[in-house]
Amino acid sequence: MVTQTIRCPTCHTPMTVQGTPGQRIVITCSTCKASGQFTFPAVHQDQGQTCIAVSHLTKTYKDTIAVNDVSFTVKRGEIFGFLGPNGAGKTTTLKALLGLIHTDGGTITIDGHDIYHDGIQAKKQLAYLPERVALYDNLTPTQTMQFFCELRGEDPSQIPIILKEVGLDQVSTRKVGGFSKGMVQLLGIAQILIGHPSICILDEPSSGLDPRWVKVVREKIRQLNDAGATVIFSSHILSEVESLCDRVAIIDKGRLIAEDSLEKIQSVVQVKPRLEITVPGLKGKTPKVLQGLSGISDLSIRGDVITVTCEPSLRGKIITLLQDGGYTVGNIKTIEPSLEDAFLKLVGGSAL
Amino acid sequence: MNLDRKSVYTVAKKEFTDHIRNRWILILIIVFIMLTLVASFLAGQRSTSDTTLGGAEETVVTLLSIAGILLPLIAIMLGFATIAGEAESGALALVLSYPIRRSEVLLGKFLGLGGILAFTALVGFGVGGLFITISSGTAQILGFLAFIGLTVLFGLMYLSPIICLSALLKRRVTAIGGGIFLFLWSPIYDMIIFGVFLATSDLSTTQIMQGGSFSLPAWMWWSIGLSPSDLYETTVMKAFNVQQAFGYSMPLPDYLSTGLLIVFMCLWIAIPLLLAYVFFRRRDI
């Protein structure tokens, strides 16, 4: 079963439809009462097939190796997270996928099309969001979108709807030169929504956006994926990757150190959140009730604050135990594991 | 080389729309148009003789010197950042992620920015020509259109090399440096050539400074091939049989035909553009 948001061709009202890939349904618009047929995209048929294959990719800048013998595959229909600290080689790898840089070795194919020998065919399927979106200062959002629509051979009538979706409809006739960073980023996101791209490559899509828009970006990634698009995005924020991705590749210092499903990587890394509990009057003494409790580790007490690493499900139990033991439980804070923690585990602490 | 015309046109249109609304470009274009208008109005009042351009040798010489400074400036302003700047900002990465070839992007940029130069020359000189026609009463539309055409070519002789420099140089700042060098190339080159001429010629400096009529050696005439500004001025003078400029009477040699000079001008456009393609194709974006 797939869910997809479509727009009425007559009045452009968005509506959500459900069905199976390839299924054809007759729908009636609730606003203008026009009815028509809709066929669900059949791209899900080859779901799970390799759509991007990178093998032995190497790229050197002068004397630094940015990407070192990296191989991975992305499967049709998945959300693939590309994780690594700043400067790990994420952007370089994504740029190589688009044929923007000349590699020193390795091959990249997009649905069987080599990006360097058959670039036009390969890029027809791709939509890209650069890390720092830069556009043309003297064009308006509408003119910018028209330019991109023409490059992709898409109908420009979808522009007002897309601009509304990213919240730029009020400024569609203003020059982009006067926009804030966040607004430019949103316009960058708008251009990937043109047509129905089958593969989206997003380089740190939520960087530079305020939290409200970070949420919107995540929803857009989900929507694109629900509509059948394969999404690859890079991030240095673990929680972002965790909430979205099916599979993850982790890159550090130009080398791929892991490529697997999210669960597998999590089980290998075993990074659990840390709990910080303030117990007034504790004064550095370890509560007896917590001693020998299974499922917790790294128990430490500093003043009135207990810090402990455990599964989130144990949180309630720990609090109950403390309260039963006669302690007053004050502030409770959960510290999500950082990517650095994951790296330290994965590379054994030596590589960082 | 495979080229999709629609993609080239899309890029050209975007470049034109974007840059025509750039404040500095707009100011330069307005200054250019104002100067040509004033020059043709003033000169048009005085001209009486009837030559190819409707009696406006003075106007042509004045227009030549206005175009000689402002068109290269506009071309360099249009082109210096087109690859170096856009690669640095990231705009180019986004465009090249679309199904378009680098050759199409390059050609689109050249045509779009060239369109602005053509627009500038056409409006500036077109209205100027109208003044001349009205004041002298002789309509020499074809001759004047040819003059405008040569002026557009002259603008492209700066646009093509600056795009080439922009494709070669890594950063926006260095591309600005490249632009300044290109702008000053003709006068610097002229000084060197003139210095060599003074050192090797039988004529004394005083004789040369006093003006009058004397002939230049052949090597000096050929040397203008490397100076875009001189090529343009010489071609216009040759094409319209203007033999006097700034007090000098210089009969142009027969071996420099108008056709040959135009070929030189076209080489100044074609060779840097081809080089730009070579640099652009090799470049990491």
XYZ file of C-alpha atoms in Angstrom:
637
model
C 0.000 0.000 0.000
C 1.366 3.428 -0.904
C 0.106 6.825 0.143
C 0.610 9.725 -2.173
C -0.279 13.379 -2.174
C -1.507 14.514 -5.573
C -2.964 17.758 -6.797
C -6.177 18.271 -8.657
C -5.185 19.275 -12.205
C -8.036 21.771 -12.376
C -7.967 23.627 -9.069
C -4.623 22.392 -7.659
C -6.115 21.296 -4.340
C -3.832 18.714 -2.732
C -5.373 15.388 -1.739
C -4.080 12.148 -0.314
C -4.767 8.879 -2.081
C -3.932 5.304 -1.168
C -3.440 2.302 -3.400
C -0.978 -0.251 -4.649
C 1.810 0.562 -7.113
C 0.535 0.468 -10.670
C -3.105 0.584 -9.563
C -5.422 2.895 -11.460
C -8.177 4.673 -9.556
C -10.901 7.175 -10.379
C -10.969 10.121 -8.004
C -13.215 13.147 -7.621
C -11.824 16.420 -6.319
C -13.587 17.510 -3.168
C -13.231 21.190 -4.010
C -14.078 21.572 -7.674
C -15.842 18.236 -8.181
C -13.762 17.446 -11.262
C -13.010 13.767 -11.578
C -10.227 11.936 -13.302
C -8.030 8.881 -13.307
C -4.842 8.467 -11.377
C -2.283 5.708 -11.725
C 0.070 5.036 -8.845
C 3.713 5.154 -9.883
C 5.047 1.742 -10.716
C 8.586 2.494 -9.547
C 7.934 0.386 -6.499
C 8.026 -2.649 -8.757
C 11.776 -2.598 -8.867
C 12.056 -1.605 -5.258
C 15.077 -3.153 -3.668
C 17.027 -3.250 -6.936
C 20.315 -1.398 -7.015
C 19.816 2.058 -8.508
C 23.120 3.662 -7.577
C 26.333 1.687 -7.583
C 29.564 3.279 -6.464
C 32.671 1.174 -6.678
C 36.209 2.003 -5.593
C 35.644 5.754 -5.788
C 38.802 7.726 -5.076
C 39.308 11.458 -5.228
C 42.453 13.361 -4.358
C 42.778 17.123 -4.047
C 46.403 18.082 -4.480
C 47.949 16.016 -1.686
C 44.904 15.229 0.466
C 42.771 12.184 -0.180
C 39.153 13.333 0.137
C 37.578 9.997 -0.748
C 39.537 6.788 -0.492
C 38.336 3.620 -2.265
C 34.685 4.037 -1.317
C 32.129 1.486 -2.548
C 28.448 1.295 -1.716
C 25.085 0.697 -3.327
C 21.743 2.398 -2.911
C 18.584 0.432 -3.537
C 15.502 1.685 -5.316
C 12.909 3.131 -2.974
C 15.010 3.432 0.170
C 16.141 6.387 2.218
C 19.879 6.134 2.434
C 21.736 8.116 5.068
C 25.259 9.240 4.474
C 26.749 9.950 7.839
C 30.043 11.460 8.854
C 31.669 14.385 10.626
C 32.433 17.603 8.760
C 35.217 17.117 6.254
C 34.788 13.345 6.112
C 34.208 13.305 2.337
C 30.396 13.326 2.243
C 30.038 16.311 -0.086
C 32.827 15.071 -2.351
C 31.140 11.674 -2.700
C 27.727 13.212 -3.432
C 29.283 15.582 -5.984
C 30.913 12.612 -7.673
C 27.470 10.971 -7.948
C 26.394 13.994 -10.016
C 29.499 14.051 -12.176
C 30.508 17.450 -10.816
C 34.063 16.427 -10.022
C 36.671 14.390 -11.832
C 37.543 11.306 -9.858
C 40.922 9.628 -9.689
C 39.438 6.178 -9.876
C 36.314 4.098 -9.550
C 32.979 3.949 -11.319
C 29.556 5.367 -10.579
C 26.407 4.163 -12.279
C 22.909 5.545 -11.880
C 20.396 2.927 -13.038
C 23.064 1.445 -15.227
C 24.092 4.778 -16.781
C 27.705 5.717 -16.137
C 27.703 9.268 -14.773
C 30.836 10.217 -16.737
C 30.006 8.626 -20.070
C 26.251 8.880 -20.105
C 25.739 11.862 -17.834
C 22.605 13.299 -19.438
C 20.696 10.014 -19.125
C 21.961 9.482 -15.579
C 21.110 13.022 -14.462
C 17.580 12.898 -15.908
C 16.576 10.940 -12.820
C 18.451 13.017 -10.281
C 17.471 15.983 -8.178
C 20.168 17.607 -6.068
C 20.215 19.909 -3.089
C 23.698 21.320 -2.462
C 24.962 21.910 1.058
C 25.077 25.664 0.510
C 22.348 26.643 -1.888
C 23.352 29.594 -4.063
C 21.030 31.049 -6.652
C 20.812 34.139 -8.821
C 20.449 37.409 -6.915
C 18.511 39.279 -9.548
C 15.900 36.639 -10.290
C 12.674 36.151 -8.351
C 11.757 32.730 -6.922
C 9.282 32.307 -9.782
C 11.915 33.126 -12.422
C 14.414 30.827 -10.708
C 11.903 27.989 -10.678
C 11.026 28.654 -14.326
C 14.689 28.261 -15.218
C 14.905 24.916 -13.421
C 11.581 23.714 -14.863
C 12.854 24.435 -18.371
C 16.136 22.629 -17.693
C 14.206 19.568 -16.605
C 11.575 19.895 -19.329
C 8.777 20.195 -16.766
C 5.506 22.079 -16.847
C 5.919 25.507 -15.144
C 2.291 25.485 -13.959
C 3.406 23.566 -10.857
C 5.614 26.465 -9.680
C 3.032 28.390 -7.572
C 1.987 25.186 -5.793
C 5.563 24.196 -4.965
C 6.402 27.716 -3.750
C 3.367 27.568 -1.481
C 4.481 24.184 -0.156
C 7.812 25.606 0.988
C 6.249 28.823 2.239
C 7.726 31.182 -0.353
C 4.480 32.074 -2.132
C 4.317 35.480 -0.431
C 7.722 36.510 -1.756
C 7.516 34.939 -5.210
C 8.050 38.268 -7.006
C 10.890 39.564 -4.839
C 14.543 39.328 -5.823
C 16.369 36.351 -4.303
C 19.318 38.675 -3.549
C 17.450 40.070 -0.550
C 16.607 36.671 0.927
C 17.928 35.224 4.161
C 20.041 32.047 4.088
C 17.069 29.993 5.241
C 14.824 31.337 2.490
C 17.423 30.534 -0.163
C 17.693 27.038 1.291
C 13.906 26.668 1.025
C 14.037 27.717 -2.610
C 16.724 25.081 -3.061
C 14.331 22.535 -1.597
C 11.574 23.834 -3.897
C 13.632 23.024 -6.993
C 14.012 19.356 -6.028
C 10.217 19.067 -5.871
C 9.909 19.929 -9.587
C 8.393 16.995 -11.438
C 8.716 13.676 -9.709
C 12.423 12.980 -9.385
C 13.155 9.301 -8.957
C 16.419 9.855 -7.071
C 17.017 12.764 -4.697
C 20.507 13.589 -3.493
C 20.404 15.959 -0.546
C 23.570 17.344 1.024
C 22.833 18.301 4.639
C 19.249 19.288 3.763
C 18.345 20.833 7.094
C 21.516 22.831 7.700
C 20.891 26.516 8.227
C 17.153 26.111 8.784
C 15.274 26.914 11.946
C 13.623 23.961 13.776
C 10.198 24.576 12.282
C 11.553 24.150 8.772
C 13.775 21.242 9.759
C 10.531 19.416 10.511
C 9.075 20.435 7.148
C 12.207 19.187 5.379
C 11.885 15.811 7.115
C 8.251 15.597 6.061
C 9.258 16.435 2.481
C 11.858 13.679 2.495
C 9.189 11.241 3.700
C 6.718 12.473 1.081
C 9.246 12.174 -1.729
C 10.040 8.665 -0.583
C 6.360 7.733 -0.309
C 5.875 8.960 -3.870
C 8.457 6.445 -4.991
C 11.679 8.447 -4.881
C 14.938 7.037 -3.644
C 16.475 9.539 -1.249
C 20.146 9.826 -0.355
C 21.046 12.436 2.174
C 24.104 13.314 4.127
C 24.110 14.492 7.685
C 26.304 14.812 10.708
C 23.287 14.620 13.029
C 22.593 11.079 14.188
C 18.983 11.645 15.275
C 18.080 12.982 11.833
C 19.444 9.877 10.191
C 17.822 7.630 12.770
C 14.379 9.096 12.269
C 14.417 8.736 8.483
C 16.817 6.206 7.063
C 16.442 2.601 6.058
C 20.126 2.113 5.496
C 23.184 4.064 6.493
C 26.740 4.469 5.304
C 29.258 5.977 7.663
C 32.269 7.748 6.245
C 35.234 9.123 8.108
C 38.434 10.639 6.752
C 37.462 9.592 3.239
C 36.993 5.950 4.125
C 33.719 4.078 4.359
C 33.668 2.449 7.769
C 30.182 0.957 7.736
C 27.343 0.365 5.296
C 24.307 -1.470 6.590
C 20.734 -1.213 7.770
C 20.170 1.234 10.593
C 19.306 -1.532 13.073
C 22.484 -3.451 12.317
C 24.658 -0.407 12.775
C 22.870 0.508 15.974
C 23.314 -2.985 17.332
C 27.004 -2.957 16.498
C 27.556 0.493 17.866
C 25.225 0.094 20.852
C 25.054 3.723 21.655
C 22.351 4.303 24.225
C 21.052 7.618 25.468
C 22.361 8.928 28.772
C 20.067 9.946 31.573
C 20.813 12.846 33.897
C 18.728 12.828 37.077
C 18.989 15.554 39.686
C 18.287 14.292 43.186
C 18.450 17.145 45.727
C 20.406 16.260 48.825
C 22.260 13.344 47.258
C 25.674 14.918 47.931
C 27.696 12.438 45.916
C 26.421 9.240 47.495
C 25.346 6.394 45.213
C 21.735 5.388 45.883
C 21.580 1.747 46.995
C 18.560 1.040 44.792
C 20.605 1.606 41.638
C 23.487 -0.623 42.617
C 23.425 -3.880 40.731
C 20.498 -2.860 38.541
C 20.776 -4.761 35.285
C 20.643 -2.886 31.954
C 22.461 0.189 33.168
C 26.064 1.137 32.726
C 28.457 4.016 33.316
C 26.747 5.002 36.552
C 28.317 8.115 37.977
C 27.377 10.608 40.653
C 28.525 14.203 40.743
C 27.057 16.253 43.552
C 23.318 15.928 43.298
C 23.346 14.637 39.733
C 23.195 10.971 38.752
C 24.360 10.159 35.231
C 23.602 6.743 33.824
C 23.563 5.080 30.395
C 20.527 2.900 29.752
C 17.743 1.981 27.342
C 15.004 4.646 27.257
C 12.543 1.986 28.486
C 14.404 1.746 31.799
C 13.846 5.413 32.537
C 10.525 4.923 34.332
C 11.872 2.024 36.362
C 14.852 4.018 37.588
C 12.659 6.918 38.673
C 10.242 4.605 40.498
C 13.148 2.869 42.229
C 14.563 6.198 43.365
C 11.196 7.435 44.631
C 10.565 4.112 46.431
C 13.989 4.473 48.015
C 12.908 7.757 49.561
C 14.682 10.128 47.174
C 13.133 13.274 45.745
C 13.549 13.205 41.976
C 14.124 16.656 40.506
C 15.169 17.486 36.971
C 15.454 14.612 34.445
C 17.348 15.132 31.226
C 17.924 12.647 28.389
C 21.105 13.187 26.412
C 20.831 11.598 22.965
C 23.982 9.813 21.864
C 25.991 11.989 19.566
C 27.489 10.913 16.309
C 30.872 11.304 17.945
C 29.890 8.566 20.430
C 28.927 6.319 17.529
C 32.209 7.020 15.807
C 34.209 6.383 18.902
C 32.567 2.979 19.141
C 32.900 2.187 15.455
C 36.489 3.190 14.981
C 37.558 2.076 18.417
C 38.367 5.574 19.537
C 41.676 5.621 17.737
C 40.645 7.233 14.496
C 39.268 10.413 15.982
C 29.919 18.043 -30.019
C 26.311 17.382 -29.107
C 24.347 20.481 -28.219
C 20.758 20.700 -27.166
C 19.487 24.040 -28.466
C 16.716 24.301 -25.924
C 19.133 23.942 -22.992
C 21.460 26.567 -24.481
C 18.523 28.929 -24.950
C 17.313 28.331 -21.364
C 20.723 29.231 -19.921
C 21.088 32.231 -22.262
C 17.691 33.576 -21.234
C 18.499 33.149 -17.535
C 21.869 34.923 -17.894
C 20.272 37.814 -19.770
C 17.394 38.256 -17.277
C 19.686 37.965 -14.262
C 22.452 40.328 -15.402
C 20.320 42.987 -17.058
C 18.858 43.563 -13.588
C 22.281 43.822 -11.940
C 22.665 47.333 -10.529
C 26.270 47.918 -11.689
C 25.691 46.564 -15.159
C 22.595 48.726 -15.457
C 24.487 51.854 -14.371
C 27.260 51.189 -16.914
C 24.739 50.583 -19.683
C 22.930 53.833 -18.857
C 26.217 55.792 -18.751
C 27.175 54.295 -22.094
C 23.865 55.178 -23.713
C 23.908 58.719 -22.290
C 27.453 59.348 -23.516
C 26.727 58.107 -27.022
C 23.595 60.241 -27.152
C 25.389 63.403 -26.053
C 28.299 62.685 -28.393
C 26.141 62.064 -31.423
C 23.957 65.062 -30.672
C 26.900 67.442 -30.356
C 28.820 66.003 -33.297
C 25.680 65.713 -35.378
C 25.176 69.462 -35.060
C 28.551 70.100 -36.680
C 28.754 67.527 -39.418
C 28.054 68.662 -42.906
C 30.157 66.503 -45.187
C 28.581 63.490 -46.747
C 30.415 60.230 -46.158
C 29.445 56.628 -45.595
C 28.020 57.243 -42.159
C 25.920 60.197 -43.121
C 28.585 62.764 -42.417
C 29.755 61.864 -39.009
C 33.465 61.167 -38.902
C 33.752 63.078 -35.673
C 30.823 61.171 -34.214
C 32.316 57.835 -35.196
C 35.667 58.704 -33.665
C 33.980 59.882 -30.449
C 31.691 56.851 -30.321
C 34.710 54.634 -30.913
C 36.513 55.967 -27.881
C 33.404 55.749 -25.681
C 32.768 52.157 -26.766
C 36.499 51.435 -26.488
C 36.393 51.981 -22.737
C 32.865 51.134 -21.675
C 32.125 47.977 -23.671
C 35.192 46.100 -22.367
C 34.243 47.223 -18.860
C 30.673 45.957 -19.245
C 31.871 42.682 -20.815
C 34.373 42.090 -17.994
C 31.786 42.934 -15.316
C 29.371 40.490 -16.944
C 31.797 37.648 -17.336
C 34.411 37.572 -14.573
C 32.270 35.672 -12.038
C 30.289 33.568 -14.464
C 32.284 30.415 -13.728
C 34.805 31.240 -10.996
C 32.216 33.045 -8.858
C 29.367 30.632 -9.439
C 31.583 27.626 -8.782
C 32.714 29.208 -5.526
C 29.180 30.079 -4.396
C 27.704 26.728 -5.419
C 25.214 28.004 -7.986
C 27.002 26.177 -10.781
C 26.869 22.830 -8.950
C 23.090 23.059 -8.844
C 22.758 23.919 -12.546
C 25.147 21.145 -13.580
C 23.163 18.606 -11.536
C 20.401 19.049 -14.127
C 20.494 17.058 -17.375
C 22.614 19.620 -19.225
C 26.109 19.459 -20.694
C 28.893 21.800 -19.691
C 29.230 22.881 -23.329
C 25.568 23.936 -23.298
C 25.991 25.905 -20.076
C 29.090 27.650 -21.456
C 27.513 28.518 -24.796
C 24.319 29.663 -23.068
C 26.324 31.962 -20.812
C 28.261 33.385 -23.768
C 25.102 34.029 -25.793
C 23.091 35.423 -22.863
C 25.818 37.811 -21.719
C 26.639 38.619 -25.345
C 22.973 39.492 -25.761
C 23.352 42.178 -23.105
C 26.354 43.629 -24.957
C 24.413 43.567 -28.223
C 21.459 45.254 -26.517
C 23.757 47.948 -25.097
C 25.429 48.648 -28.443
C 22.152 48.609 -30.306
C 20.389 51.051 -28.004
C 23.426 53.307 -27.483
C 24.527 53.533 -31.086
C 21.095 52.986 -32.561
C 19.670 56.107 -30.994
C 22.948 57.872 -31.745
C 22.581 56.925 -35.405
C 19.077 58.276 -35.409
C 20.381 61.659 -34.267
C 22.947 61.713 -37.051
C 20.363 60.760 -39.625
C 18.014 63.491 -38.461
C 20.640 66.211 -38.243
C 22.538 65.408 -41.457
C 19.517 64.388 -43.426
C 21.236 61.439 -45.009
C 20.052 58.002 -44.050
C 22.857 55.445 -44.048
C 21.098 52.709 -42.150
C 23.078 49.782 -43.538
C 26.405 51.444 -42.858
C 25.391 52.272 -39.341
C 24.074 48.764 -38.690
C 27.452 47.416 -39.820
C 29.110 49.813 -37.373
C 26.870 48.491 -34.584
C 27.647 44.919 -35.657
C 31.399 45.561 -35.423
C 30.858 47.125 -32.001
C 28.994 44.021 -30.789
C 31.900 41.903 -32.080
C 34.238 44.179 -30.130
C 32.278 43.560 -26.914
C 32.449 39.811 -27.533
C 36.236 40.133 -27.991
C 36.344 40.955 -24.279
C 33.509 38.682 -23.165
C 35.083 35.544 -24.592
C 38.525 36.027 -22.924
C 36.983 36.988 -19.567
C 34.819 33.838 -19.603
C 37.984 31.919 -20.417
C 39.770 33.477 -17.421
C 36.738 32.777 -15.253
C 36.836 29.113 -16.298
C 40.573 28.889 -15.620
C 40.909 30.797 -12.345
C 39.789 29.058 -9.190
C 38.419 31.915 -7.152
C 36.222 34.948 -7.644
C 38.926 37.304 -6.359
C 41.559 36.019 -8.753
C 39.029 36.304 -11.566
C 38.609 40.006 -10.711
C 42.396 40.323 -11.009
C 42.214 38.579 -14.369
C 39.528 41.046 -15.437
C 41.660 44.048 -14.517
C 44.575 42.598 -16.462
C 42.353 42.022 -19.486
C 40.972 45.560 -19.279
C 44.455 47.041 -19.220
C 45.931 44.650 -21.777
C 45.371 46.813 -24.860
C 46.826 50.064 -23.458
C 49.809 48.242 -21.924
C 50.453 46.348 -25.131
C 50.147 49.612 -27.108
C 52.738 51.299 -24.923
C 55.178 48.443 -25.448
C 54.642 48.473 -29.202
C 54.905 52.264 -29.321
C 58.094 52.090 -27.297
C 59.604 49.617 -29.724
C 58.479 51.838 -32.597
C 60.127 54.931 -31.085
C 63.328 53.005 -30.461
C 63.558 51.620 -33.977
C 62.040 54.410 -36.061
C 63.900 57.138 -37.989
C 61.287 59.667 -36.914
C 62.001 61.827 -33.905
C 59.652 61.933 -30.950
C 58.864 65.577 -31.709
C 57.809 64.740 -35.246
C 55.467 62.059 -33.975
C 54.020 64.221 -31.230
C 53.339 67.080 -33.637
C 51.109 64.837 -35.644
C 50.816 65.196 -39.397
C 51.137 62.544 -41.989
C 53.567 59.662 -41.833
C 53.377 55.961 -42.450
C 53.871 53.208 -39.964
C 55.985 50.122 -40.607
C 54.151 46.921 -41.578
C 55.042 45.043 -38.380
C 53.248 47.710 -36.391
C 50.101 47.291 -38.432
C 50.222 43.530 -37.919
C 50.861 43.970 -34.208
C 47.326 45.278 -33.707
C 46.154 41.695 -34.157
C 47.022 41.132 -30.511
C 45.213 44.206 -29.223
C 41.413 43.944 -29.254
C 40.837 47.697 -28.889
C 43.141 48.591 -31.796
C 41.672 45.845 -33.937
C 38.214 47.284 -33.424
C 39.216 50.883 -34.084
C 41.230 49.987 -37.149
C 38.457 47.800 -38.543
C 35.872 50.549 -38.148
C 38.182 53.143 -39.703
C 39.013 50.845 -42.559
C 35.409 49.821 -43.126
C 34.148 53.377 -43.170
C 37.202 54.961 -44.734
C 37.901 57.246 -41.800
C 41.502 58.354 -42.264
C 41.919 61.007 -39.662
C 41.807 60.571 -35.941
C 42.979 62.885 -33.169
C 45.074 65.020 -35.485
C 46.819 62.080 -37.131
C 46.331 61.228 -40.711
C 46.989 57.577 -41.137
C 46.220 55.966 -44.464
C 45.534 52.307 -43.653
C 47.630 49.877 -45.678
C 45.921 47.885 -48.397
C 47.132 44.503 -47.128
C 44.919 44.949 -44.086
C 41.545 44.406 -45.694
C 38.302 44.826 -43.771
C 37.605 41.112 -44.222
C 40.972 40.123 -42.796
C 40.487 42.432 -39.822
C 37.054 40.915 -39.136
C 38.631 37.436 -39.268
C 41.115 38.605 -36.621
C 38.243 39.890 -34.490
C 36.408 36.581 -34.793
C 39.547 34.677 -33.784
C 39.674 36.806 -30.622
C 36.205 35.491 -29.845
C 36.502 31.867 -30.984
C 39.887 30.860 -29.559
C 39.292 32.003 -25.936
C 35.819 30.440 -25.997
C 37.245 27.083 -27.083
C 39.913 27.360 -24.393
C 37.178 28.219 -21.880
C 35.448 24.964 -22.806
C 38.665 22.998 -22.252
C 39.186 24.591 -18.805
C 35.510 24.315 -17.834
C 35.296 20.641 -18.798
C 38.337 19.775 -16.699
C 37.202 21.774 -13.700
C 35.900 20.318 -10.427
C 32.738 22.170 -9.472
